[in-house]
Amino acid sequence: MIDYDHESVDCAERAVMLHMRRRGLKSISDSVLLMTHLQSLSLEGNAIRGLPERFFGSLPALLWLDVRNNQISALPAAVGQHMCLKTFLLEGNPITALPPELGNLMSLKALSLRNCPLTFPPRDVLDLGLPNILQYLRCAQLEAEVERLCFSSLDVCEEDDPDIQIFQELRHRIILMERNDLHTHTRSRVQHLLNGQREGRVTQKDLEEEEEEEEEDSRSTSLSSSST
């Protein structure tokens, strides 16, 4: 472990690990952002209010980031452009919403959000785990793009206008993603009911009602898709 306070600037810039826990830091200095080889950064237990806009772009090799128990209330959208980050410990911060761009962070394998007063994504999504959180954020990003197109120029566009085509493509992608989420949830629910039936907790009538609900949901999704 390299302690930045006791190393030369040249050595620090080549460091791959930096631990600066519980030092009363209120911000991240520019000198840290010069450490382009950094792979592991721990800033736990400080008073940092936010990550600089260029934070993730300045640390392209970062694999492990610990900012637990700070005062971070928002994340920069550029987090979604990072290519390497695998572990992001964010718990104990007053953040209420994750940026939709976080859904593009495909390298992410672990995300700690305990004791964060998040309202976006909603709690039921957070309880489903990381893959569902990222999927939800990607859907939110697509929906925001569709809404932007709706309010920009769709009312005066011709049918062959590029904005119209982009709008239709985005809407179709959202429907496909929602359909995939629905089928995944339904399969899980049916399996749960089957297990319950084997244990005597679920009746055949419960299974039949679940199948009817799945068919109705599938019809609704198909109708939505055909309207595009």
mmCIF file with all atom_site columns, C-alpha atoms in Angstrom:
data_model
loop_
_atom_site.group_PDB
_atom_site.id
_atom_site.type_symbol
_atom_site.label_atom_id
_atom_site.label_alt_id
_atom_site.label_comp_id
_atom_site.label_asym_id
_atom_site.label_entity_id
_atom_site.label_seq_id
_atom_site.pdbx_PDB_ins_code
_atom_site.Cartn_x
_atom_site.Cartn_y
_atom_site.Cartn_z
_atom_site.occupancy
_atom_site.B_iso_or_equiv
_atom_site.pdbx_formal_charge
_atom_site.auth_seq_id
_atom_site.auth_comp_id
_atom_site.auth_asym_id
_atom_site.auth_atom_id
_atom_site.pdbx_PDB_model_num
ATOM 1   C CA . MET A 1 1   ? 0.000   0.000   0.000   1.00 0.00 ? 1   MET A CA 1
ATOM 2   C CA . ILE A 1 2   ? 1.393   3.385   -1.032  1.00 0.00 ? 2   ILE A CA 1
ATOM 3   C CA . ASP A 1 3   ? 0.807   6.358   1.229   1.00 0.00 ? 3   ASP A CA 1
ATOM 4   C CA . TYR A 1 4   ? 0.636   9.399   -1.013  1.00 0.00 ? 4   TYR A CA 1
ATOM 5   C CA . ASP A 1 5   ? 1.782   11.754  1.736   1.00 0.00 ? 5   ASP A CA 1
ATOM 6   C CA . HIS A 1 6   ? 5.250   10.176  1.885   1.00 0.00 ? 6   HIS A CA 1
ATOM 7   C CA . GLU A 1 7   ? 6.066   9.558   -1.781  1.00 0.00 ? 7   GLU A CA 1
ATOM 8   C CA . SER A 1 8   ? 7.475   11.827  -4.453  1.00 0.00 ? 8   SER A CA 1
ATOM 9   C CA . VAL A 1 9   ? 5.138   13.219  -7.113  1.00 0.00 ? 9   VAL A CA 1
ATOM 10  C CA . ASP A 1 10  ? 6.745   11.078  -9.796  1.00 0.00 ? 10  ASP A CA 1
ATOM 11  C CA . CYS A 1 11  ? 6.293   7.887   -7.769  1.00 0.00 ? 11  CYS A CA 1
ATOM 12  C CA . ALA A 1 12  ? 2.759   8.827   -6.795  1.00 0.00 ? 12  ALA A CA 1
ATOM 13  C CA . GLU A 1 13  ? 1.724   9.260   -10.406 1.00 0.00 ? 13  GLU A CA 1
ATOM 14  C CA . ARG A 1 14  ? 2.774   5.656   -11.077 1.00 0.00 ? 14  ARG A CA 1
ATOM 15  C CA . ALA A 1 15  ? 1.025   4.260   -7.995  1.00 0.00 ? 15  ALA A CA 1
ATOM 16  C CA . VAL A 1 16  ? -1.628  1.600   -8.415  1.00 0.00 ? 16  VAL A CA 1
ATOM 17  C CA . MET A 1 17  ? -3.049  1.795   -4.864  1.00 0.00 ? 17  MET A CA 1
ATOM 18  C CA . LEU A 1 18  ? -3.922  4.796   -2.724  1.00 0.00 ? 18  LEU A CA 1
ATOM 19  C CA . HIS A 1 19  ? -5.560  4.698   0.720   1.00 0.00 ? 19  HIS A CA 1
ATOM 20  C CA . MET A 1 20  ? -6.642  8.026   2.217   1.00 0.00 ? 20  MET A CA 1
ATOM 21  C CA . ARG A 1 21  ? -9.193  6.943   4.819   1.00 0.00 ? 21  ARG A CA 1
ATOM 22  C CA . ARG A 1 22  ? -10.566 9.163   7.570   1.00 0.00 ? 22  ARG A CA 1
ATOM 23  C CA . ARG A 1 23  ? -8.429  12.231  6.932   1.00 0.00 ? 23  ARG A CA 1
ATOM 24  C CA . GLY A 1 24  ? -11.152 14.859  6.999   1.00 0.00 ? 24  GLY A CA 1
ATOM 25  C CA . LEU A 1 25  ? -10.908 15.451  3.242   1.00 0.00 ? 25  LEU A CA 1
ATOM 26  C CA . LYS A 1 26  ? -13.657 17.623  1.779   1.00 0.00 ? 26  LYS A CA 1
ATOM 27  C CA . SER A 1 27  ? -12.671 17.227  -1.860  1.00 0.00 ? 27  SER A CA 1
ATOM 28  C CA . ILE A 1 28  ? -10.449 15.184  -4.153  1.00 0.00 ? 28  ILE A CA 1
ATOM 29  C CA . SER A 1 29  ? -7.284  17.043  -5.095  1.00 0.00 ? 29  SER A CA 1
ATOM 30  C CA . ASP A 1 30  ? -6.004  17.465  -8.637  1.00 0.00 ? 30  ASP A CA 1
ATOM 31  C CA . SER A 1 31  ? -2.884  15.529  -7.649  1.00 0.00 ? 31  SER A CA 1
ATOM 32  C CA . VAL A 1 32  ? -4.972  12.383  -7.191  1.00 0.00 ? 32  VAL A CA 1
ATOM 33  C CA . LEU A 1 33  ? -6.417  12.801  -10.683 1.00 0.00 ? 33  LEU A CA 1
ATOM 34  C CA . LEU A 1 34  ? -2.882  12.762  -12.098 1.00 0.00 ? 34  LEU A CA 1
ATOM 35  C CA . MET A 1 35  ? -2.424  9.180   -10.917 1.00 0.00 ? 35  MET A CA 1
ATOM 36  C CA . THR A 1 36  ? -3.527  7.646   -14.204 1.00 0.00 ? 36  THR A CA 1
ATOM 37  C CA . HIS A 1 37  ? -2.235  4.154   -13.308 1.00 0.00 ? 37  HIS A CA 1
ATOM 38  C CA . LEU A 1 38  ? -4.321  4.006   -10.141 1.00 0.00 ? 38  LEU A CA 1
ATOM 39  C CA . GLN A 1 39  ? -6.298  0.769   -9.803  1.00 0.00 ? 39  GLN A CA 1
ATOM 40  C CA . SER A 1 40  ? -7.465  0.903   -6.185  1.00 0.00 ? 40  SER A CA 1
ATOM 41  C CA . LEU A 1 41  ? -8.584  4.059   -4.385  1.00 0.00 ? 41  LEU A CA 1
ATOM 42  C CA . SER A 1 42  ? -9.959  4.214   -0.846  1.00 0.00 ? 42  SER A CA 1
ATOM 43  C CA . LEU A 1 43  ? -11.419 7.493   0.438   1.00 0.00 ? 43  LEU A CA 1
ATOM 44  C CA . GLU A 1 44  ? -13.695 5.982   3.089   1.00 0.00 ? 44  GLU A CA 1
ATOM 45  C CA . GLY A 1 45  ? -14.707 8.028   6.111   1.00 0.00 ? 45  GLY A CA 1
ATOM 46  C CA . ASN A 1 46  ? -13.969 11.544  4.858   1.00 0.00 ? 46  ASN A CA 1
ATOM 47  C CA . ALA A 1 47  ? -16.290 14.501  4.209   1.00 0.00 ? 47  ALA A CA 1
ATOM 48  C CA . ILE A 1 48  ? -16.114 14.534  0.403   1.00 0.00 ? 48  ILE A CA 1
ATOM 49  C CA . ARG A 1 49  ? -19.212 16.144  -1.109  1.00 0.00 ? 49  ARG A CA 1
ATOM 50  C CA . GLY A 1 50  ? -18.830 14.947  -4.671  1.00 0.00 ? 50  GLY A CA 1
ATOM 51  C CA . LEU A 1 51  ? -16.598 13.434  -7.341  1.00 0.00 ? 51  LEU A CA 1
ATOM 52  C CA . PRO A 1 52  ? -15.159 15.863  -9.919  1.00 0.00 ? 52  PRO A CA 1
ATOM 53  C CA . GLU A 1 53  ? -16.712 15.743  -13.381 1.00 0.00 ? 53  GLU A CA 1
ATOM 54  C CA . ARG A 1 54  ? -13.393 14.509  -14.801 1.00 0.00 ? 54  ARG A CA 1
ATOM 55  C CA . PHE A 1 55  ? -12.819 11.963  -12.037 1.00 0.00 ? 55  PHE A CA 1
ATOM 56  C CA . PHE A 1 56  ? -13.583 8.805   -14.019 1.00 0.00 ? 56  PHE A CA 1
ATOM 57  C CA . GLY A 1 57  ? -11.966 10.072  -17.210 1.00 0.00 ? 57  GLY A CA 1
ATOM 58  C CA . SER A 1 58  ? -8.773  10.928  -15.310 1.00 0.00 ? 58  SER A CA 1
ATOM 59  C CA . LEU A 1 59  ? -8.488  7.462   -13.717 1.00 0.00 ? 59  LEU A CA 1
ATOM 60  C CA . PRO A 1 60  ? -9.051  5.060   -16.631 1.00 0.00 ? 60  PRO A CA 1
ATOM 61  C CA . ALA A 1 61  ? -7.367  2.066   -14.934 1.00 0.00 ? 61  ALA A CA 1
ATOM 62  C CA . LEU A 1 62  ? -9.451  2.217   -11.745 1.00 0.00 ? 62  LEU A CA 1
ATOM 63  C CA . LEU A 1 63  ? -10.822 -1.180  -10.697 1.00 0.00 ? 63  LEU A CA 1
ATOM 64  C CA . TRP A 1 64  ? -11.810 -0.632  -7.060  1.00 0.00 ? 64  TRP A CA 1
ATOM 65  C CA . LEU A 1 65  ? -13.290 2.562   -5.588  1.00 0.00 ? 65  LEU A CA 1
ATOM 66  C CA . ASP A 1 66  ? -14.248 2.974   -1.933  1.00 0.00 ? 66  ASP A CA 1
ATOM 67  C CA . VAL A 1 67  ? -16.016 6.241   -1.048  1.00 0.00 ? 67  VAL A CA 1
ATOM 68  C CA . ARG A 1 68  ? -18.127 4.897   1.815   1.00 0.00 ? 68  ARG A CA 1
ATOM 69  C CA . ASN A 1 69  ? -19.307 7.215   4.561   1.00 0.00 ? 69  ASN A CA 1
ATOM 70  C CA . ASN A 1 70  ? -18.697 10.553  2.878   1.00 0.00 ? 70  ASN A CA 1
ATOM 71  C CA . GLN A 1 71  ? -21.133 13.346  1.949   1.00 0.00 ? 71  GLN A CA 1
ATOM 72  C CA . ILE A 1 72  ? -21.568 12.512  -1.729  1.00 0.00 ? 72  ILE A CA 1
ATOM 73  C CA . SER A 1 73  ? -25.016 13.539  -2.978  1.00 0.00 ? 73  SER A CA 1
ATOM 74  C CA . ALA A 1 74  ? -24.602 12.879  -6.717  1.00 0.00 ? 74  ALA A CA 1
ATOM 75  C CA . LEU A 1 75  ? -22.368 11.091  -9.208  1.00 0.00 ? 75  LEU A CA 1
ATOM 76  C CA . PRO A 1 76  ? -21.038 12.528  -12.477 1.00 0.00 ? 76  PRO A CA 1
ATOM 77  C CA . ALA A 1 77  ? -22.685 11.155  -15.622 1.00 0.00 ? 77  ALA A CA 1
ATOM 78  C CA . ALA A 1 78  ? -19.216 10.270  -16.938 1.00 0.00 ? 78  ALA A CA 1
ATOM 79  C CA . VAL A 1 79  ? -19.229 7.220   -14.652 1.00 0.00 ? 79  VAL A CA 1
ATOM 80  C CA . GLY A 1 80  ? -20.987 5.405   -17.489 1.00 0.00 ? 80  GLY A CA 1
ATOM 81  C CA . GLN A 1 81  ? -18.022 5.936   -19.796 1.00 0.00 ? 81  GLN A CA 1
ATOM 82  C CA . HIS A 1 82  ? -15.540 4.108   -17.585 1.00 0.00 ? 82  HIS A CA 1
ATOM 83  C CA . MET A 1 83  ? -14.312 0.822   -19.000 1.00 0.00 ? 83  MET A CA 1
ATOM 84  C CA . CYS A 1 84  ? -12.681 -0.943  -16.045 1.00 0.00 ? 84  CYS A CA 1
ATOM 85  C CA . LEU A 1 85  ? -14.359 -0.237  -12.690 1.00 0.00 ? 85  LEU A CA 1
ATOM 86  C CA . LYS A 1 86  ? -15.452 -3.500  -11.057 1.00 0.00 ? 86  LYS A CA 1
ATOM 87  C CA . THR A 1 87  ? -16.135 -2.614  -7.413  1.00 0.00 ? 87  THR A CA 1
ATOM 88  C CA . PHE A 1 88  ? -17.853 0.609   -6.311  1.00 0.00 ? 88  PHE A CA 1
ATOM 89  C CA . LEU A 1 89  ? -18.486 1.069   -2.582  1.00 0.00 ? 89  LEU A CA 1
ATOM 90  C CA . LEU A 1 90  ? -20.891 3.970   -2.128  1.00 0.00 ? 90  LEU A CA 1
ATOM 91  C CA . GLU A 1 91  ? -22.697 3.085   1.080   1.00 0.00 ? 91  GLU A CA 1
ATOM 92  C CA . GLY A 1 92  ? -23.331 5.650   3.787   1.00 0.00 ? 92  GLY A CA 1
ATOM 93  C CA . ASN A 1 93  ? -23.632 8.656   1.456   1.00 0.00 ? 93  ASN A CA 1
ATOM 94  C CA . PRO A 1 94  ? -26.646 11.014  1.206   1.00 0.00 ? 94  PRO A CA 1
ATOM 95  C CA . ILE A 1 95  ? -27.185 10.244  -2.462  1.00 0.00 ? 95  ILE A CA 1
ATOM 96  C CA . THR A 1 96  ? -30.848 10.017  -3.508  1.00 0.00 ? 96  THR A CA 1
ATOM 97  C CA . ALA A 1 97  ? -30.558 9.130   -7.199  1.00 0.00 ? 97  ALA A CA 1
ATOM 98  C CA . LEU A 1 98  ? -28.139 7.149   -9.328  1.00 0.00 ? 98  LEU A CA 1
ATOM 99  C CA . PRO A 1 99  ? -27.389 8.622   -12.757 1.00 0.00 ? 99  PRO A CA 1
ATOM 100 C CA . PRO A 1 100 ? -28.969 6.622   -15.605 1.00 0.00 ? 100 PRO A CA 1
ATOM 101 C CA . GLU A 1 101 ? -25.541 6.591   -17.257 1.00 0.00 ? 101 GLU A CA 1
ATOM 102 C CA . LEU A 1 102 ? -24.322 4.241   -14.513 1.00 0.00 ? 102 LEU A CA 1
ATOM 103 C CA . GLY A 1 103 ? -26.255 1.536   -16.360 1.00 0.00 ? 103 GLY A CA 1
ATOM 104 C CA . ASN A 1 104 ? -23.617 1.676   -19.103 1.00 0.00 ? 104 ASN A CA 1
ATOM 105 C CA . LEU A 1 105 ? -20.853 0.622   -16.706 1.00 0.00 ? 105 LEU A CA 1
ATOM 106 C CA . MET A 1 106 ? -20.717 -2.929  -18.027 1.00 0.00 ? 106 MET A CA 1
ATOM 107 C CA . SER A 1 107 ? -17.534 -3.867  -16.137 1.00 0.00 ? 107 SER A CA 1
ATOM 108 C CA . LEU A 1 108 ? -19.209 -3.337  -12.731 1.00 0.00 ? 108 LEU A CA 1
ATOM 109 C CA . LYS A 1 109 ? -19.488 -6.489  -10.622 1.00 0.00 ? 109 LYS A CA 1
ATOM 110 C CA . ALA A 1 110 ? -20.162 -5.117  -7.129  1.00 0.00 ? 110 ALA A CA 1
ATOM 111 C CA . LEU A 1 111 ? -22.069 -2.014  -5.999  1.00 0.00 ? 111 LEU A CA 1
ATOM 112 C CA . SER A 1 112 ? -22.605 -1.240  -2.311  1.00 0.00 ? 112 SER A CA 1
ATOM 113 C CA . LEU A 1 113 ? -25.560 1.075   -1.597  1.00 0.00 ? 113 LEU A CA 1
ATOM 114 C CA . ARG A 1 114 ? -26.368 0.338   2.031   1.00 0.00 ? 114 ARG A CA 1
ATOM 115 C CA . ASN A 1 115 ? -27.551 3.298   4.086   1.00 0.00 ? 115 ASN A CA 1
ATOM 116 C CA . CYS A 1 116 ? -28.041 5.510   1.038   1.00 0.00 ? 116 CYS A CA 1
ATOM 117 C CA . PRO A 1 117 ? -31.488 7.246   0.930   1.00 0.00 ? 117 PRO A CA 1
ATOM 118 C CA . LEU A 1 118 ? -32.039 6.332   -2.706  1.00 0.00 ? 118 LEU A CA 1
ATOM 119 C CA . THR A 1 119 ? -35.382 6.994   -4.383  1.00 0.00 ? 119 THR A CA 1
ATOM 120 C CA . PHE A 1 120 ? -34.091 6.301   -7.910  1.00 0.00 ? 120 PHE A CA 1
ATOM 121 C CA . PRO A 1 121 ? -34.002 3.465   -8.690  1.00 0.00 ? 121 PRO A CA 1
ATOM 122 C CA . PRO A 1 122 ? -36.922 2.582   -6.405  1.00 0.00 ? 122 PRO A CA 1
ATOM 123 C CA . ARG A 1 123 ? -36.420 0.199   -3.514  1.00 0.00 ? 123 ARG A CA 1
ATOM 124 C CA . ASP A 1 124 ? -38.044 -2.789  -5.223  1.00 0.00 ? 124 ASP A CA 1
ATOM 125 C CA . VAL A 1 125 ? -35.490 -2.531  -8.034  1.00 0.00 ? 125 VAL A CA 1
ATOM 126 C CA . LEU A 1 126 ? -32.576 -2.133  -5.621  1.00 0.00 ? 126 LEU A CA 1
ATOM 127 C CA . ASP A 1 127 ? -33.669 -5.301  -3.828  1.00 0.00 ? 127 ASP A CA 1
ATOM 128 C CA . LEU A 1 128 ? -33.324 -7.289  -7.082  1.00 0.00 ? 128 LEU A CA 1
ATOM 129 C CA . GLY A 1 129 ? -29.552 -6.856  -7.239  1.00 0.00 ? 129 GLY A CA 1
ATOM 130 C CA . LEU A 1 130 ? -26.940 -5.302  -9.486  1.00 0.00 ? 130 LEU A CA 1
ATOM 131 C CA . PRO A 1 131 ? -27.918 -6.704  -12.926 1.00 0.00 ? 131 PRO A CA 1
ATOM 132 C CA . ASN A 1 132 ? -31.491 -5.468  -12.485 1.00 0.00 ? 132 ASN A CA 1
ATOM 133 C CA . ILE A 1 133 ? -30.326 -2.076  -11.208 1.00 0.00 ? 133 ILE A CA 1
ATOM 134 C CA . LEU A 1 134 ? -28.145 -1.568  -14.274 1.00 0.00 ? 134 LEU A CA 1
ATOM 135 C CA . GLN A 1 135 ? -30.939 -2.757  -16.573 1.00 0.00 ? 135 GLN A CA 1
ATOM 136 C CA . TYR A 1 136 ? -33.363 -0.313  -14.956 1.00 0.00 ? 136 TYR A CA 1
ATOM 137 C CA . LEU A 1 137 ? -30.921 2.559   -15.398 1.00 0.00 ? 137 LEU A CA 1
ATOM 138 C CA . ARG A 1 138 ? -30.397 1.719   -19.077 1.00 0.00 ? 138 ARG A CA 1
ATOM 139 C CA . CYS A 1 139 ? -34.157 1.700   -19.630 1.00 0.00 ? 139 CYS A CA 1
ATOM 140 C CA . ALA A 1 140 ? -34.434 5.060   -17.874 1.00 0.00 ? 140 ALA A CA 1
ATOM 141 C CA . GLN A 1 141 ? -31.756 6.460   -20.142 1.00 0.00 ? 141 GLN A CA 1
ATOM 142 C CA . LEU A 1 142 ? -33.607 5.286   -23.256 1.00 0.00 ? 142 LEU A CA 1
ATOM 143 C CA . GLU A 1 143 ? -36.890 6.688   -21.997 1.00 0.00 ? 143 GLU A CA 1
ATOM 144 C CA . ALA A 1 144 ? -35.241 10.055  -21.335 1.00 0.00 ? 144 ALA A CA 1
ATOM 145 C CA . GLU A 1 145 ? -33.915 10.101  -24.897 1.00 0.00 ? 145 GLU A CA 1
ATOM 146 C CA . VAL A 1 146 ? -37.350 9.288   -26.269 1.00 0.00 ? 146 VAL A CA 1
ATOM 147 C CA . GLU A 1 147 ? -38.882 12.078  -24.196 1.00 0.00 ? 147 GLU A CA 1
ATOM 148 C CA . ARG A 1 148 ? -36.229 14.500  -25.434 1.00 0.00 ? 148 ARG A CA 1
ATOM 149 C CA . LEU A 1 149 ? -37.091 13.666  -29.025 1.00 0.00 ? 149 LEU A CA 1
ATOM 150 C CA . CYS A 1 150 ? -40.801 14.041  -28.317 1.00 0.00 ? 150 CYS A CA 1
ATOM 151 C CA . PHE A 1 151 ? -40.396 17.552  -26.964 1.00 0.00 ? 151 PHE A CA 1
ATOM 152 C CA . SER A 1 152 ? -37.825 18.710  -29.488 1.00 0.00 ? 152 SER A CA 1
ATOM 153 C CA . SER A 1 153 ? -39.046 18.387  -33.030 1.00 0.00 ? 153 SER A CA 1
ATOM 154 C CA . LEU A 1 154 ? -41.343 15.413  -33.540 1.00 0.00 ? 154 LEU A CA 1
ATOM 155 C CA . ASP A 1 155 ? -44.385 17.642  -33.913 1.00 0.00 ? 155 ASP A CA 1
ATOM 156 C CA . VAL A 1 156 ? -42.957 19.157  -37.091 1.00 0.00 ? 156 VAL A CA 1
ATOM 157 C CA . CYS A 1 157 ? -41.031 16.166  -38.448 1.00 0.00 ? 157 CYS A CA 1
ATOM 158 C CA . GLU A 1 158 ? -41.869 14.340  -41.657 1.00 0.00 ? 158 GLU A CA 1
ATOM 159 C CA . GLU A 1 159 ? -42.317 10.600  -41.429 1.00 0.00 ? 159 GLU A CA 1
ATOM 160 C CA . ASP A 1 160 ? -38.910 9.891   -43.013 1.00 0.00 ? 160 ASP A CA 1
ATOM 161 C CA . ASP A 1 161 ? -37.147 12.406  -40.752 1.00 0.00 ? 161 ASP A CA 1
ATOM 162 C CA . PRO A 1 162 ? -34.120 10.909  -38.920 1.00 0.00 ? 162 PRO A CA 1
ATOM 163 C CA . ASP A 1 163 ? -35.570 11.989  -35.549 1.00 0.00 ? 163 ASP A CA 1
ATOM 164 C CA . ILE A 1 164 ? -38.749 10.020  -36.263 1.00 0.00 ? 164 ILE A CA 1
ATOM 165 C CA . GLN A 1 165 ? -36.698 6.935   -37.118 1.00 0.00 ? 165 GLN A CA 1
ATOM 166 C CA . ILE A 1 166 ? -34.547 7.307   -33.997 1.00 0.00 ? 166 ILE A CA 1
ATOM 167 C CA . PHE A 1 167 ? -37.674 7.761   -31.886 1.00 0.00 ? 167 PHE A CA 1
ATOM 168 C CA . GLN A 1 168 ? -39.271 4.608   -33.281 1.00 0.00 ? 168 GLN A CA 1
ATOM 169 C CA . GLU A 1 169 ? -36.087 2.598   -32.804 1.00 0.00 ? 169 GLU A CA 1
ATOM 170 C CA . LEU A 1 170 ? -35.680 3.731   -29.200 1.00 0.00 ? 170 LEU A CA 1
ATOM 171 C CA . ARG A 1 171 ? -39.302 3.013   -28.402 1.00 0.00 ? 171 ARG A CA 1
ATOM 172 C CA . HIS A 1 172 ? -38.994 -0.453  -29.903 1.00 0.00 ? 172 HIS A CA 1
ATOM 173 C CA . ARG A 1 173 ? -35.854 -1.129  -27.830 1.00 0.00 ? 173 ARG A CA 1
ATOM 174 C CA . ILE A 1 174 ? -37.618 -0.053  -24.640 1.00 0.00 ? 174 ILE A CA 1
ATOM 175 C CA . ILE A 1 175 ? -40.550 -2.368  -25.364 1.00 0.00 ? 175 ILE A CA 1
ATOM 176 C CA . LEU A 1 176 ? -38.208 -5.290  -26.016 1.00 0.00 ? 176 LEU A CA 1
ATOM 177 C CA . MET A 1 177 ? -36.327 -4.620  -22.777 1.00 0.00 ? 177 MET A CA 1
ATOM 178 C CA . GLU A 1 178 ? -39.559 -4.389  -20.803 1.00 0.00 ? 178 GLU A CA 1
ATOM 179 C CA . ARG A 1 179 ? -40.829 -7.597  -22.398 1.00 0.00 ? 179 ARG A CA 1
ATOM 180 C CA . ASN A 1 180 ? -37.610 -9.395  -21.490 1.00 0.00 ? 180 ASN A CA 1
ATOM 181 C CA . ASP A 1 181 ? -37.853 -8.140  -17.898 1.00 0.00 ? 181 ASP A CA 1
ATOM 182 C CA . LEU A 1 182 ? -41.500 -9.238  -17.732 1.00 0.00 ? 182 LEU A CA 1
ATOM 183 C CA . HIS A 1 183 ? -40.792 -12.752 -18.981 1.00 0.00 ? 183 HIS A CA 1
ATOM 184 C CA . THR A 1 184 ? -37.838 -13.124 -16.617 1.00 0.00 ? 184 THR A CA 1
ATOM 185 C CA . HIS A 1 185 ? -39.981 -12.043 -13.663 1.00 0.00 ? 185 HIS A CA 1
ATOM 186 C CA . THR A 1 186 ? -42.845 -14.334 -14.728 1.00 0.00 ? 186 THR A CA 1
ATOM 187 C CA . ARG A 1 187 ? -40.609 -17.368 -15.119 1.00 0.00 ? 187 ARG A CA 1
ATOM 188 C CA . SER A 1 188 ? -39.190 -16.740 -11.673 1.00 0.00 ? 188 SER A CA 1
ATOM 189 C CA . ARG A 1 189 ? -42.673 -16.351 -10.203 1.00 0.00 ? 189 ARG A CA 1
ATOM 190 C CA . VAL A 1 190 ? -43.989 -19.527 -11.851 1.00 0.00 ? 190 VAL A CA 1
ATOM 191 C CA . GLN A 1 191 ? -40.967 -21.494 -10.628 1.00 0.00 ? 191 GLN A CA 1
ATOM 192 C CA . HIS A 1 192 ? -41.614 -20.161 -7.133  1.00 0.00 ? 192 HIS A CA 1
ATOM 193 C CA . LEU A 1 193 ? -45.236 -21.313 -7.354  1.00 0.00 ? 193 LEU A CA 1
ATOM 194 C CA . LEU A 1 194 ? -44.212 -24.743 -8.634  1.00 0.00 ? 194 LEU A CA 1
ATOM 195 C CA . ASN A 1 195 ? -41.851 -25.137 -5.714  1.00 0.00 ? 195 ASN A CA 1
ATOM 196 C CA . GLY A 1 196 ? -44.621 -24.031 -3.407  1.00 0.00 ? 196 GLY A CA 1
ATOM 197 C CA . GLN A 1 197 ? -47.006 -26.580 -4.914  1.00 0.00 ? 197 GLN A CA 1
ATOM 198 C CA . ARG A 1 198 ? -44.502 -29.378 -4.273  1.00 0.00 ? 198 ARG A CA 1
ATOM 199 C CA . GLU A 1 199 ? -44.344 -28.269 -0.647  1.00 0.00 ? 199 GLU A CA 1
ATOM 200 C CA . GLY A 1 200 ? -48.124 -28.030 -0.392  1.00 0.00 ? 200 GLY A CA 1
ATOM 201 C CA . ARG A 1 201 ? -48.205 -24.216 -0.024  1.00 0.00 ? 201 ARG A CA 1
ATOM 202 C CA . VAL A 1 202 ? -49.659 -23.468 -3.501  1.00 0.00 ? 202 VAL A CA 1
ATOM 203 C CA . THR A 1 203 ? -52.695 -25.000 -5.197  1.00 0.00 ? 203 THR A CA 1
ATOM 204 C CA . GLN A 1 204 ? -53.252 -25.863 -8.863  1.00 0.00 ? 204 GLN A CA 1
ATOM 205 C CA . LYS A 1 205 ? -55.668 -22.913 -9.042  1.00 0.00 ? 205 LYS A CA 1
ATOM 206 C CA . ASP A 1 206 ? -52.843 -20.531 -8.102  1.00 0.00 ? 206 ASP A CA 1
ATOM 207 C CA . LEU A 1 207 ? -50.759 -21.872 -10.977 1.00 0.00 ? 207 LEU A CA 1
ATOM 208 C CA . GLU A 1 208 ? -53.624 -21.486 -13.464 1.00 0.00 ? 208 GLU A CA 1
ATOM 209 C CA . GLU A 1 209 ? -54.225 -17.889 -12.386 1.00 0.00 ? 209 GLU A CA 1
ATOM 210 C CA . GLU A 1 210 ? -50.517 -17.113 -12.802 1.00 0.00 ? 210 GLU A CA 1
ATOM 211 C CA . GLU A 1 211 ? -50.534 -18.536 -16.347 1.00 0.00 ? 211 GLU A CA 1
ATOM 212 C CA . GLU A 1 212 ? -53.588 -16.420 -17.238 1.00 0.00 ? 212 GLU A CA 1
ATOM 213 C CA . GLU A 1 213 ? -51.820 -13.285 -15.965 1.00 0.00 ? 213 GLU A CA 1
ATOM 214 C CA . GLU A 1 214 ? -48.733 -14.080 -18.039 1.00 0.00 ? 214 GLU A CA 1
ATOM 215 C CA . GLU A 1 215 ? -50.821 -14.524 -21.205 1.00 0.00 ? 215 GLU A CA 1
ATOM 216 C CA . GLU A 1 216 ? -52.609 -11.212 -20.578 1.00 0.00 ? 216 GLU A CA 1
ATOM 217 C CA . ASP A 1 217 ? -49.317 -9.366  -20.001 1.00 0.00 ? 217 ASP A CA 1
ATOM 218 C CA . SER A 1 218 ? -47.828 -10.870 -23.162 1.00 0.00 ? 218 SER A CA 1
ATOM 219 C CA . ARG A 1 219 ? -50.848 -9.741  -25.211 1.00 0.00 ? 219 ARG A CA 1
ATOM 220 C CA . SER A 1 220 ? -50.563 -6.220  -23.818 1.00 0.00 ? 220 SER A CA 1
ATOM 221 C CA . THR A 1 221 ? -46.872 -6.029  -24.666 1.00 0.00 ? 221 THR A CA 1
ATOM 222 C CA . SER A 1 222 ? -47.479 -7.347  -28.181 1.00 0.00 ? 222 SER A CA 1
ATOM 223 C CA . LEU A 1 223 ? -50.160 -4.711  -28.793 1.00 0.00 ? 223 LEU A CA 1
ATOM 224 C CA . SER A 1 224 ? -47.778 -1.980  -27.621 1.00 0.00 ? 224 SER A CA 1
ATOM 225 C CA . SER A 1 225 ? -45.049 -3.250  -29.920 1.00 0.00 ? 225 SER A CA 1
ATOM 226 C CA . SER A 1 226 ? -47.319 -3.421  -32.984 1.00 0.00 ? 226 SER A CA 1
ATOM 227 C CA . SER A 1 227 ? -48.354 0.212   -32.475 1.00 0.00 ? 227 SER A CA 1
ATOM 228 C CA . THR A 1 228 ? -44.807 1.385   -33.225 1.00 0.00 ? 228 THR A CA 1
#
